[in-house]
Structure formats: structure tokens, C-alpha cells
CSV table of C-alpha atoms and ligand atoms in Angstrom, one decimal:
chain,number,residue,atom,x,y,z
A,1036,MET,CA,0.0,0.0,0.0
A,1037,ILE,CA,1.0,3.6,-0.3
A,1038,PHE,CA,1.0,6.1,2.7
A,1039,VAL,CA,-0.3,9.6,1.7
A,1040,THR,CA,0.0,12.6,4.0
A,1041,GLY,CA,-2.4,15.5,3.5
A,1042,GLY,CA,-4.8,13.4,1.4
A,1043,ALA,CA,-7.9,15.4,2.5
A,1044,GLY,CA,-6.5,18.6,1.0
A,1045,PHE,CA,-6.9,20.0,-2.5
A,1046,ILE,CA,-4.1,18.1,-4.4
A,1047,GLY,CA,-3.9,15.2,-2.0
A,1048,ALA,CA,-7.6,14.4,-2.3
A,1049,ASN,CA,-7.5,14.6,-6.1
A,1050,PHE,CA,-4.4,12.3,-6.0
A,1051,VAL,CA,-6.2,9.7,-3.8
A,1052,LEU,CA,-9.3,9.7,-6.0
A,1053,ASP,CA,-7.3,9.4,-9.2
A,1054,TRP,CA,-5.0,6.7,-7.7
A,1055,LEU,CA,-8.0,4.5,-6.6
A,1056,ALA,CA,-9.7,5.1,-10.0
A,1057,GLN,CA,-6.7,3.6,-11.7
A,1058,SER,CA,-5.3,1.0,-9.3
A,1059,ASP,CA,-6.4,-1.4,-6.6
A,1060,GLU,CA,-3.4,-0.7,-4.4
A,1061,PRO,CA,-4.8,0.6,-1.1
A,1062,VAL,CA,-4.1,4.1,0.3
A,1063,LEU,CA,-3.5,5.0,3.9
A,1064,ASN,CA,-4.5,8.6,4.1
A,1065,TYR,CA,-3.0,10.5,7.0
A,1066,ASP,CA,-4.3,14.0,7.6
A,1067,LYS,CA,-4.6,16.4,10.5
A,1068,LEU,CA,-7.8,17.9,9.0
A,1069,THR,CA,-6.8,21.5,9.5
A,1070,TYR,CA,-9.2,24.1,8.0
A,1071,ALA,CA,-7.9,23.0,4.6
A,1072,GLY,CA,-8.5,19.3,5.1
A,1073,ASN,CA,-12.0,18.2,4.2
A,1074,LEU,CA,-13.3,14.6,4.2
A,1075,ASN,CA,-16.2,15.8,2.0
A,1076,ASN,CA,-13.5,15.7,-0.8
A,1077,LEU,CA,-13.5,11.9,-0.4
A,1078,THR,CA,-17.2,11.0,0.1
A,1079,SER,CA,-17.1,8.8,-3.0
A,1080,LEU,CA,-14.7,6.5,-1.1
A,1081,ASN,CA,-16.9,6.2,2.0
A,1082,HIS,CA,-17.5,2.5,1.6
A,1083,ASP,CA,-14.3,1.7,-0.3
A,1084,LYS,CA,-12.1,-0.7,1.7
A,1085,ARG,CA,-9.0,0.3,-0.3
A,1086,HIS,CA,-9.1,3.7,1.4
A,1087,VAL,CA,-8.1,3.9,5.1
A,1088,PHE,CA,-8.3,7.3,6.7
A,1089,ILE,CA,-6.3,8.2,9.9
A,1090,LYS,CA,-6.6,11.6,11.5
A,1091,GLY,CA,-3.1,12.6,12.7
A,1092,ASP,CA,-0.3,15.2,12.7
A,1093,ILE,CA,3.0,14.6,10.8
A,1094,ASN,CA,4.6,15.9,14.0
A,1095,ASP,CA,3.4,12.8,15.9
A,1096,ASN,CA,6.4,10.5,15.6
A,1097,ALA,CA,5.0,7.6,17.7
A,1098,GLN,CA,1.8,7.4,15.7
A,1099,LEU,CA,3.7,7.5,12.3
A,1100,LEU,CA,6.0,4.7,13.4
A,1101,ALA,CA,3.2,2.6,14.7
A,1102,LEU,CA,1.3,3.0,11.3
A,1103,PHE,CA,4.4,2.3,9.2
A,1104,PHE,CA,5.1,-1.0,11.0
A,1105,GLU,CA,1.4,-2.0,11.0
A,1106,TYR,CA,0.7,-1.2,7.3
A,1107,GLN,CA,4.1,-1.7,5.8
A,1108,PRO,CA,3.8,1.0,3.0
A,1109,ARG,CA,6.0,0.6,0.0
A,1110,ALA,CA,6.0,4.4,-0.5
A,1111,ILE,CA,5.2,7.6,1.4
A,1112,LEU,CA,3.8,10.5,-0.7
A,1113,HIS,CA,4.1,13.7,1.3
A,1114,PHE,CA,1.4,16.3,0.4
A,1115,ALA,CA,0.7,17.6,3.9
A,1116,ALA,CA,1.6,21.3,4.4
A,1117,GLU,CA,0.3,24.7,5.3
A,1118,SER,CA,0.0,26.0,1.7
A,1119,HIS,CA,-1.5,29.6,1.5
A,1120,VAL,CA,1.1,32.4,1.0
A,1121,ASP,CA,-1.2,35.1,2.5
A,1122,ARG,CA,-1.8,33.0,5.7
A,1123,SER,CA,2.0,32.6,6.0
A,1124,ILE,CA,2.3,36.4,6.0
A,1125,HIS,CA,-0.2,36.8,8.8
A,1126,GLY,CA,1.0,33.8,10.8
A,1127,PRO,CA,4.3,32.1,9.8
A,1128,ALA,CA,4.6,29.9,12.9
A,1129,ALA,CA,2.2,27.2,11.7
A,1130,PHE,CA,4.2,27.0,8.5
A,1131,VAL,CA,7.4,26.3,10.4
A,1132,THR,CA,5.7,23.7,12.6
A,1133,THR,CA,4.1,21.7,9.8
A,1134,ASN,CA,6.3,22.3,6.7
A,1135,VAL,CA,9.7,22.3,8.4
A,1136,ASN,CA,9.4,20.4,11.7
A,1137,GLY,CA,6.7,18.1,10.4
A,1138,THR,CA,8.6,17.1,7.3
A,1139,PHE,CA,11.7,16.5,9.4
A,1140,ASN,CA,9.7,14.3,11.8
A,1141,LEU,CA,8.1,12.4,8.9
A,1142,LEU,CA,11.6,11.8,7.4
A,1143,GLU,CA,12.9,10.5,10.7
A,1144,ALA,CA,10.0,8.1,11.1
A,1145,ALA,CA,10.4,7.0,7.4
A,1146,ARG,CA,14.1,6.4,7.9
A,1147,SER,CA,13.6,4.3,11.1
A,1148,TYR,CA,11.0,2.2,9.2
A,1149,TRP,CA,13.1,2.0,6.0
A,1150,MET,CA,16.2,0.8,7.9
A,1151,THR,CA,14.3,-2.3,9.0
A,1152,LEU,CA,13.3,-3.3,5.5
A,1153,GLU,CA,15.4,-5.8,3.5
A,1154,GLY,CA,16.1,-6.7,-0.1
A,1155,GLU,CA,13.7,-5.4,-2.7
A,1156,ALA,CA,11.4,-3.9,-0.1
A,1157,LYS,CA,14.3,-1.6,0.9
A,1158,THR,CA,15.6,-0.8,-2.5
A,1159,ASP,CA,12.1,-0.2,-4.0
A,1160,PHE,CA,10.9,2.0,-1.1
A,1161,ARG,CA,10.2,5.6,-2.0
A,1162,PHE,CA,9.7,8.9,-0.1
A,1163,LEU,CA,8.1,11.3,-2.6
A,1164,HIS,CA,8.0,14.9,-1.4
A,1165,VAL,CA,5.5,17.2,-3.1
A,1166,SER,CA,6.9,20.7,-3.4
A,1167,THR,CA,6.4,24.0,-5.2
A,1168,ASP,CA,8.1,26.2,-7.8
A,1169,GLU,CA,7.9,29.0,-5.2
A,1170,VAL,CA,11.2,27.8,-3.7
A,1171,TYR,CA,13.0,29.4,-6.6
A,1172,GLY,CA,11.8,32.9,-5.8
A,1173,THR,CA,10.7,35.3,-8.5
A,1174,LEU,CA,11.5,35.9,-12.2
A,1175,GLU,CA,11.9,39.1,-14.2
A,1176,LYS,CA,9.8,39.3,-17.4
A,1177,ASP,CA,12.5,37.9,-19.8
A,1178,ASP,CA,14.3,35.5,-17.4
A,1179,PRO,CA,14.3,31.8,-18.4
A,1180,ALA,CA,11.8,29.6,-16.6
A,1181,PHE,CA,12.8,27.8,-13.4
A,1182,SER,CA,14.8,24.6,-14.1
A,1183,GLU,CA,15.9,21.9,-11.6
A,1184,THR,CA,19.3,23.7,-11.3
A,1185,THR,CA,17.9,27.2,-10.6
A,1186,ALA,CA,19.2,28.4,-7.2
A,1187,TYR,CA,16.7,28.5,-4.4
A,1188,ALA,CA,15.6,32.0,-3.4
A,1189,PRO,CA,12.3,31.7,-1.5
A,1190,ASN,CA,10.7,35.1,-0.7
A,1191,SER,CA,7.6,34.3,1.5
A,1192,PRO,CA,7.4,32.4,4.8
A,1193,TYR,CA,5.5,29.7,2.9
A,1194,SER,CA,8.1,29.3,0.2
A,1195,ALA,CA,10.9,29.5,2.8
A,1196,THR,CA,9.5,26.7,4.8
A,1197,LYS,CA,8.9,24.6,1.7
A,1198,ALA,CA,12.5,25.3,0.6
A,1199,ALA,CA,13.7,24.1,4.1
A,1200,SER,CA,11.7,20.9,3.8
A,1201,ASP,CA,13.2,20.3,0.3
A,1202,HIS,CA,16.7,20.6,1.7
A,1203,MET,CA,16.0,18.2,4.5
A,1204,VAL,CA,14.6,15.7,2.0
A,1205,ARG,CA,17.7,16.1,-0.1
A,1206,ALA,CA,20.0,15.6,2.9
A,1207,TYR,CA,18.2,12.4,3.9
A,1208,HIS,CA,19.1,11.0,0.6
A,1209,HIS,CA,22.7,12.1,0.6
A,1210,THR,CA,23.4,11.3,4.2
A,1211,TYR,CA,21.3,8.2,4.9
A,1212,GLY,CA,20.6,6.9,1.4
A,1213,LEU,CA,16.8,7.2,1.9
A,1214,PRO,CA,15.3,6.8,-1.6
A,1215,VAL,CA,13.6,10.2,-2.0
A,1216,LEU,CA,12.0,12.0,-5.0
A,1217,THR,CA,11.0,15.6,-5.0
A,1218,THR,CA,8.6,17.3,-7.4
A,1219,ASN,CA,8.4,21.1,-7.7
A,1220,CYS,CA,5.2,22.0,-9.3
A,1221,SER,CA,3.6,25.3,-10.5
A,1222,ASN,CA,0.2,26.7,-9.4
A,1223,ASN,CA,-2.6,24.1,-9.6
A,1224,TYR,CA,-6.3,24.6,-10.2
A,1225,GLY,CA,-9.3,22.3,-10.4
A,1226,PRO,CA,-12.0,20.6,-8.3
A,1227,TYR,CA,-11.8,20.8,-4.4
A,1228,HIS,CA,-9.6,23.9,-4.5
A,1229,PHE,CA,-10.1,25.8,-1.2
A,1230,PRO,CA,-11.8,29.1,-2.0
A,1231,GLU,CA,-9.0,31.2,-0.3
A,1232,LYS,CA,-6.8,30.7,-3.4
A,1233,LEU,CA,-7.2,32.9,-6.5
A,1234,ILE,CA,-9.3,30.8,-8.9
A,1235,PRO,CA,-11.9,29.3,-6.6
A,1236,LEU,CA,-12.1,32.6,-4.7
A,1237,ILE,CA,-12.9,34.5,-7.9
A,1238,ILE,CA,-15.6,31.9,-8.9
A,1239,ALA,CA,-17.2,32.0,-5.4
A,1240,ASN,CA,-17.1,35.8,-5.1
A,1241,ALA,CA,-18.4,36.4,-8.6
A,1242,ARG,CA,-21.4,34.1,-8.0
A,1243,ALA,CA,-22.1,35.7,-4.6
A,1244,GLY,CA,-22.1,39.2,-6.2
A,1245,LYS,CA,-19.0,40.2,-4.2
A,1246,ASP,CA,-15.9,42.1,-5.2
A,1247,LEU,CA,-13.2,40.2,-7.2
A,1248,PRO,CA,-10.0,41.2,-5.4
A,1249,VAL,CA,-7.0,41.6,-7.6
A,1250,TYR,CA,-3.7,42.4,-5.8
A,1251,GLY,CA,-1.9,45.5,-7.2
A,1252,ASP,CA,-1.9,45.9,-11.0
A,1253,GLY,CA,-2.8,42.2,-11.5
A,1254,LEU,CA,0.1,41.8,-13.9
A,1255,GLN,CA,1.9,39.2,-11.8
A,1256,VAL,CA,2.4,35.9,-13.7
A,1257,ARG,CA,1.7,32.4,-12.6
A,1258,ASP,CA,2.2,29.1,-14.6
A,1259,TRP,CA,-1.1,27.2,-14.1
A,1260,LEU,CA,-1.5,23.4,-14.3
A,1261,TYR,CA,-4.7,21.4,-14.0
A,1262,VAL,CA,-4.6,19.4,-10.7
A,1263,LYS,CA,-5.2,16.0,-12.4
A,1264,ASP,CA,-2.1,16.6,-14.6
A,1265,HIS,CA,-0.1,17.2,-11.5
A,1266,CYS,CA,-1.4,13.9,-10.1
A,1267,THR,CA,-0.4,12.1,-13.2
A,1268,ALA,CA,3.1,13.6,-12.9
A,1269,ILE,CA,3.4,12.4,-9.3
A,1270,ARG,CA,2.4,8.9,-10.3
A,1271,ARG,CA,4.9,8.9,-13.1
A,1272,VAL,CA,7.7,10.1,-10.8
A,1273,LEU,CA,6.9,7.5,-8.2
A,1274,GLU,CA,6.9,4.8,-10.9
A,1275,ALA,CA,10.1,5.8,-12.8
A,1276,GLY,CA,11.8,8.8,-11.1
A,1277,LYS,CA,15.4,8.3,-10.1
A,1278,PRO,CA,16.0,8.4,-6.3
A,1279,GLY,CA,17.7,11.6,-5.2
A,1280,GLU,CA,16.4,13.5,-8.3
A,1281,THR,CA,14.0,16.5,-8.4
A,1282,TYR,CA,11.5,17.0,-11.2
A,1283,ASN,CA,9.9,20.4,-12.1
A,1284,VAL,CA,6.3,20.0,-13.1
A,1285,GLY,CA,4.4,22.6,-15.1
A,1286,GLY,CA,2.1,23.2,-18.0
A,1287,TRP,CA,4.0,25.9,-20.0
A,1288,ASN,CA,1.0,28.1,-19.3
A,1289,GLU,CA,2.0,31.5,-18.0
A,1290,GLN,CA,-0.9,33.9,-17.4
A,1291,THR,CA,-1.2,37.3,-15.7
A,1292,ASN,CA,-3.6,37.3,-12.8
A,1293,ILE,CA,-5.8,39.8,-14.4
A,1294,SER,CA,-6.1,37.7,-17.5
A,1295,VAL,CA,-7.1,34.7,-15.4
A,1296,VAL,CA,-9.8,36.8,-13.7
A,1297,HIS,CA,-11.0,38.0,-17.0
A,1298,THR,CA,-11.2,34.5,-18.4
A,1299,LEU,CA,-13.1,33.3,-15.4
A,1300,CYS,CA,-15.6,36.2,-15.7
A,1301,ASP,CA,-16.1,35.4,-19.4
A,1302,LEU,CA,-16.7,31.7,-18.7
A,1303,LEU,CA,-19.2,32.6,-16.0
A,1304,ASP,CA,-20.9,35.2,-18.3
A,1305,GLU,CA,-21.4,32.3,-20.7
A,1306,LEU,CA,-22.3,29.5,-18.3
A,1307,GLN,CA,-24.3,31.5,-15.7
A,1308,PRO,CA,-25.1,35.0,-17.0
A,1309,LYS,CA,-26.0,37.7,-14.6
A,1310,ALA,CA,-29.3,39.5,-15.0
A,1311,GLN,CA,-27.4,42.6,-16.0
A,1312,GLY,CA,-23.8,43.4,-17.0
A,1313,SER,CA,-20.7,41.2,-16.8
A,1314,TYR,CA,-18.9,39.6,-13.9
A,1315,ARG,CA,-16.0,41.8,-14.9
A,1316,ASP,CA,-17.8,44.7,-13.4
A,1317,GLN,CA,-17.1,43.2,-9.9
A,1318,ILE,CA,-13.3,43.4,-10.3
A,1319,LYS,CA,-11.6,45.5,-7.7
A,1320,HIS,CA,-7.8,46.2,-7.6
A,1321,ILE,CA,-6.7,46.2,-3.9
A,1322,THR,CA,-3.4,46.7,-2.0
A,1323,ASP,CA,-0.7,44.3,-3.2
A,1324,ARG,CA,0.6,41.4,-1.2
A,1325,PRO,CA,3.8,42.3,0.7
A,1326,GLY,CA,6.8,40.8,-1.0
A,1327,HIS,CA,4.6,39.6,-3.9
A,1328,ASP,CA,6.6,37.4,-6.3
A,1329,ARG,CA,6.2,38.9,-9.8
A,1330,ARG,CA,6.5,35.9,-12.0
A,1331,TYR,CA,6.8,32.1,-11.8
A,1332,ALA,CA,7.4,29.9,-14.8
A,1333,ILE,CA,8.4,26.2,-14.9
A,1334,ASP,CA,10.8,24.6,-17.4
A,1335,ALA,CA,9.3,21.1,-17.5
A,1336,ARG,CA,11.7,19.6,-20.1
A,1337,LYS,CA,13.3,17.1,-17.7
A,1338,ILE,CA,10.1,15.3,-16.7
A,1339,GLU,CA,8.9,15.4,-20.3
A,1340,LYS,CA,12.2,14.0,-21.7
A,1341,GLU,CA,13.2,11.5,-19.0
A,1342,LEU,CA,9.8,10.3,-17.9
A,1343,GLY,CA,7.6,11.0,-20.9
A,1344,TRP,CA,5.1,13.0,-18.9
A,1345,LYS,CA,2.9,15.7,-20.6
A,1346,PRO,CA,-0.1,17.5,-19.4
A,1347,GLN,CA,-3.5,16.5,-20.9
A,1348,GLU,CA,-5.4,19.7,-20.3
A,1349,THR,CA,-4.9,23.1,-21.9
A,1350,PHE,CA,-5.7,26.1,-19.7
A,1351,SER,CA,-8.8,26.7,-21.7
A,1352,THR,CA,-10.2,23.1,-21.3
A,1353,GLY,CA,-9.0,22.8,-17.7
A,1354,LEU,CA,-10.5,26.2,-16.6
A,1355,ARG,CA,-13.8,25.4,-18.3
A,1356,LYS,CA,-14.0,22.0,-16.5
A,1357,THR,CA,-13.1,23.8,-13.2
A,1358,VAL,CA,-15.9,26.4,-13.5
A,1359,GLU,CA,-18.4,23.7,-14.5
A,1360,TRP,CA,-17.3,21.7,-11.4
A,1361,TYR,CA,-17.9,24.7,-9.1
A,1362,LEU,CA,-21.3,25.4,-10.7
A,1363,ALA,CA,-22.3,21.8,-10.1
A,1364,ASN,CA,-21.0,21.6,-6.6
A,1365,ASP,CA,-22.4,24.5,-4.7
A,1366,ALA,CA,-22.9,22.4,-1.6
A,1367,TRP,CA,-19.2,21.7,-1.4
A,1368,THR,CA,-18.3,25.4,-1.5
A,1369,LYS,CA,-20.9,26.3,1.1
A,1370,GLN,CA,-19.6,23.6,3.5
A,1371,VAL,CA,-16.0,24.8,3.3
A,1372,GLN,CA,-17.1,28.4,3.8
A,1373,SER,CA,-17.3,27.7,7.6
A,1374,GLY,CA,-16.8,30.0,10.5
A,1375,GLU,CA,-13.1,29.8,10.4
A,1376,TYR,CA,-13.0,30.6,6.7
A,1377,LEU,CA,-15.2,33.7,7.3
A,1378,LYS,CA,-12.8,34.9,10.0
A,1379,TRP,CA,-10.0,34.7,7.4
A,1380,VAL,CA,-11.9,36.7,4.8
A,1381,ALA,CA,-12.6,39.4,7.4
A,1382,MET,CA,-9.0,39.6,8.4
A,1383,GLN,CA,-7.6,39.6,4.8
A,1384,TYR,CA,-10.1,41.6,2.8
A,1385,GLU,CA,-12.1,43.9,5.1
A,1386,ASP,CA,-11.5,47.6,5.0
A,1387,GLU,CA,-9.7,47.3,1.6
A,1388,ASP,CA,-9.7,50.6,-0.3
A,1389,GLU,CA,-9.7,50.4,-4.0
A,1390,VAL,CA,-6.2,51.2,-5.5
B,1060,NAD,P1,-4.0,22.2,1.0
B,1060,NAD,O1,-3.7,23.3,2.0
B,1060,NAD,O2,-5.3,22.2,0.2
B,1060,NAD,O3,-4.0,20.8,1.8
B,1060,NAD,C1,-3.0,20.5,2.8
B,1060,NAD,C2,-3.5,19.2,3.6
B,1060,NAD,O4,-2.5,18.9,4.5
B,1060,NAD,C3,-4.8,19.5,4.3
B,1060,NAD,O5,-5.7,18.3,4.1
B,1060,NAD,C4,-4.4,19.6,5.8
B,1060,NAD,O6,-5.4,19.1,6.7
B,1060,NAD,C5,-3.2,18.7,5.8
B,1060,NAD,N1,-2.2,19.1,6.9
B,1060,NAD,C6,-1.8,20.3,7.2
B,1060,NAD,N2,-1.0,20.2,8.3
B,1060,NAD,C7,-0.9,18.9,8.6
B,1060,NAD,C8,-0.1,18.2,9.6
B,1060,NAD,N3,0.6,18.9,10.5
B,1060,NAD,N4,-0.2,16.9,9.6
B,1060,NAD,C9,-1.0,16.2,8.8
B,1060,NAD,N5,-1.7,16.8,7.8
B,1060,NAD,C10,-1.7,18.2,7.7
B,1060,NAD,O7,-2.7,22.1,0.1
B,1060,NAD,P2,-2.6,21.7,-1.4
B,1060,NAD,O8,-2.8,22.9,-2.3
B,1060,NAD,O9,-3.4,20.4,-1.6
B,1060,NAD,O10,-1.0,21.3,-1.5
B,1060,NAD,C11,-0.5,20.0,-1.2
B,1060,NAD,C12,1.0,20.0,-1.4
B,1060,NAD,O11,1.3,20.5,-2.7
B,1060,NAD,C13,1.7,21.0,-0.4
B,1060,NAD,O12,2.8,20.4,0.1
B,1060,NAD,C14,2.0,22.2,-1.3
B,1060,NAD,O13,3.1,22.9,-0.8
B,1060,NAD,C15,2.2,21.6,-2.6
B,1060,NAD,N6,2.0,22.4,-3.8
B,1060,NAD,C16,0.8,23.0,-4.0
B,1060,NAD,C17,0.5,23.8,-5.1
B,1060,NAD,C18,-0.8,24.5,-5.3
B,1060,NAD,O14,-1.0,25.2,-6.3
B,1060,NAD,N7,-1.8,24.3,-4.5
B,1060,NAD,C19,1.5,23.8,-6.1
B,1060,NAD,C20,2.7,23.1,-6.0
B,1060,NAD,C21,2.9,22.4,-4.8
B,1061,TYD,P1,-2.7,32.1,-4.9
B,1061,TYD,O1,-3.8,31.4,-5.5
B,1061,TYD,O2,-2.8,32.5,-3.4
B,1061,TYD,O3,-1.4,31.3,-5.2
B,1061,TYD,P2,0.2,31.7,-5.0
B,1061,TYD,O4,0.3,32.9,-4.1
B,1061,TYD,O5,0.7,30.5,-4.3
B,1061,TYD,O6,0.7,31.9,-6.4
B,1061,TYD,O7,-2.5,33.4,-5.7
B,1061,TYD,C1,-2.3,33.4,-7.1
B,1061,TYD,C2,-2.0,34.8,-7.6
B,1061,TYD,O8,-3.2,35.6,-7.5
B,1061,TYD,C3,-0.9,35.5,-6.8
B,1061,TYD,O9,-0.1,36.3,-7.6
B,1061,TYD,C4,-1.7,36.3,-5.8
B,1061,TYD,C5,-3.0,36.7,-6.6
B,1061,TYD,N1,-4.2,36.9,-5.8
B,1061,TYD,C6,-5.0,38.0,-6.0
B,1061,TYD,O10,-4.7,38.9,-6.9
B,1061,TYD,N2,-6.1,38.2,-5.3
B,1061,TYD,C7,-6.5,37.3,-4.3
B,1061,TYD,O11,-7.5,37.5,-3.6
B,1061,TYD,C8,-5.7,36.1,-4.1
B,1061,TYD,C9,-6.1,35.1,-3.1
B,1061,TYD,C10,-4.5,35.9,-4.9
């Protein structure tokens, strides 16, 4: 079986659902269920014996060890993290606790378990660490895209803690020989995306008749990948990646934020028109994020050439699927917009003057 951390979050849940749609190999899904973890993402697996869910914190060494020895996973796929840049600016401590200390603790537990394995079980074991392109910092307009050899230069507390975790993963390979793999992926979008992040927030706010908040001039660039393409890349790296290597994952799809917001408004105008006017009328430019990275872009040639991975969705097909999913899943959005979420919106967006 495989052991997945953070499998109730956005990417982890998509990964678990896709994994079990394609394979009968069971999944042990280990998740703390923070505000971002949601078992409603996995209701289709409620009576599926191939999915075992355990609520737990990656900082709990004793529980991790007990589970590893009981279930004997052949691989650990590490998705669990605090993942929202704006939250890391308001409160970085949780990011250090989970992303740095938690990853260290998970590595320690994995190493203790792995050391007891023998023969093929030991050589075939994998620790796959799911990371981000944000560890590379920011690009100027004409800079080449981030490759696996680009120097790390994280700028936010989120990206700094992910960079620290990447370094620990690397060190566990070089020092102890733990067979690790790291993926550094660009911005994901798709079903089950928590509506604090740009794309689901814009869809939810547009439909609720609220402002569509665009930070600063909206000309910051992100490289967007449909979440299911990220999941395929992770499965491919697990299957054929070389231990100790890192793989950049991206869709060659750079977009300015304002262009993403315009496209979302146009899709909504088509699929669920307002009584009057366009959703674009709700756009509001607000104060920029402190230290906001201007541009991310991924050079995905290594994973394409060495592992034969390519994304299936274009931005146009993926974004349409995403908007259609949100239109069909109102109940999901309403459920996640809980009390805790509302407190976040009040802290982050209230009293914002237009700029
Ligand atoms: P998410 O915030 O939606 O989900 C994170 C999950 O981890 C949640 O289910 C949460 O409950 C769980 N979790 C948090 N702290 C935990 C702890 N201490 N112990 C156990 N579980 C804990 O995040 P996501 O967007 O699904 O991202 C998953 C991973 O992919 C992260 O490591 C993130 O850095 C990375 N990543 C995300 C993106 C993106 O665009 N979202 C892009 C590249 C890489
Ligand atoms: P986000 O989805 O938070 O991802 P990340 O910061 O990890 O790239 O944000 C994507 C981009 O959208 C980023 O440049 C910040 C911007 N943004 C807004 O303009 N308004 C918003 O309300 C949010 C949440 C993000």
C-alpha cells in the first residue's frame, strides 16, 4: 500500500481519488484535518475498503512509526503542508511547525522504518516529497523559466518553509541513502480547491455578487497546471523517477492574474449569465501582497524527456472544467465556507480601499 499525508486537502484528495480510480493498491490517508483538510472531498470513497483514513499530525512520531510498522507501506507520498502564502504572511509559525518540523519528523519516522526493510522492499521503497516552484523565488519578465538547477531563493514564509523541507529531504538521501524523490510544481487549479486561493475565490465571489479582489496591478504571472495533470506527474515520478532527483512539473502556461480573472468572468458570463452586465464589473484592484513574487514559470523539459510526462489539459479546457465543477458543486463550497473561513476573509479583505 501507499501512505499519503495531506490526502484530504486539494491536491492530496485529487491524487487519492485518481489513484484508486486507476489501481487497486490501497491508500492509507494520514491528515490532520486543518481548516484546509476536508473529508467531503472523499465521500465517493466512504464504503471503499481500499481507502483507510487516519486523523493525525505529521509531528506525531510515535503514531507515524506505529502506522508504518502496522501497514508496511512501499511508499510515502508527502502532500501535507500549510499552503497559503497570505496566511503565511499573517502567521508564519504554523508553516514552520508543519512544513519544516513536520517534514523532518516524517523523514525521521520514514528512515527508522526503511532501515528495518530488507532486499527489494528496501531498494524499491520511495519517499516522494510534493513541493512547489515558489522555492525558486521570482523571475523578471524575460528570465528563463525555473529549471531543476535554478538556485533556491524563497521570498515568502510559505516558500521559505517549503525550501527548508526540500533541503531536509535532499539531505536524507545524501546522508542516509533514503530513496527520495522531489517534485516542484507550479500553481494548480481544479476541483476541491479551497476558496481562499485565486481561482476558486474569484468563482465563489463572482457568483455571490461580491468584489473580485486583484492584488496591485494584476500583472503578476503564474504558470497554471490542472490538478489532475499534477497527479499524473506524481504517479509517473513515483513509478520511474530516479531516487535523489528532483522534477519540475508545469504546463507551459503563463498567465497574468488579471487575464485569469477576465477569463473566469467570461466563462461565468457564458455559463451562468447575470441578469445585467458582466462579472468583470465586480473586479476591484486592492493593495498588493507584501513581497509579492512577480513571475513564476516552470521549465518542464526534464520530466517530459526523462519520464515521458505531458499535461493532458490546456488552460482553456481545464478552466472550463473547473468552472463547470464549481457550478455543479455549490454544496461543497458552502460547506467549506465555515466560521473559520469567514474569519480569514474578514482579516484579509475587510477595510480594503480600491487602488
Ligand atoms: P491544502 O492546503 O489544500 O491541503 C493540505 C492538507 O494537509 C490538508 O488536508 C491539511 O489538513 C493537511 N495538513 C496540514 N498540516 C498537517 C499536519 N501537520 N499533519 C497532517 N496533515 C496536515 O494544500 P494543497 O494545495 O493540496 O497542497 C498540497 C501540497 O502540494 C503542499 O505540500 C503544497 O506545498 C504543494 N503544492 C501546492 C501547489 C498548489 O498550487 N496548491 C502547487 C505546488 C505544490
Ligand atoms: P494564490 O492562489 O494565493 O497562489 P500563490 O500565491 O501561491 O501563487 O494566488 C495566485 C496569484 O493571485 C498570486 O499572484 C496572488 C494573486 N491573488 C490576487 O490577486 N487576489 C487574491 O484574492 C488572491 C487570493 C490571490
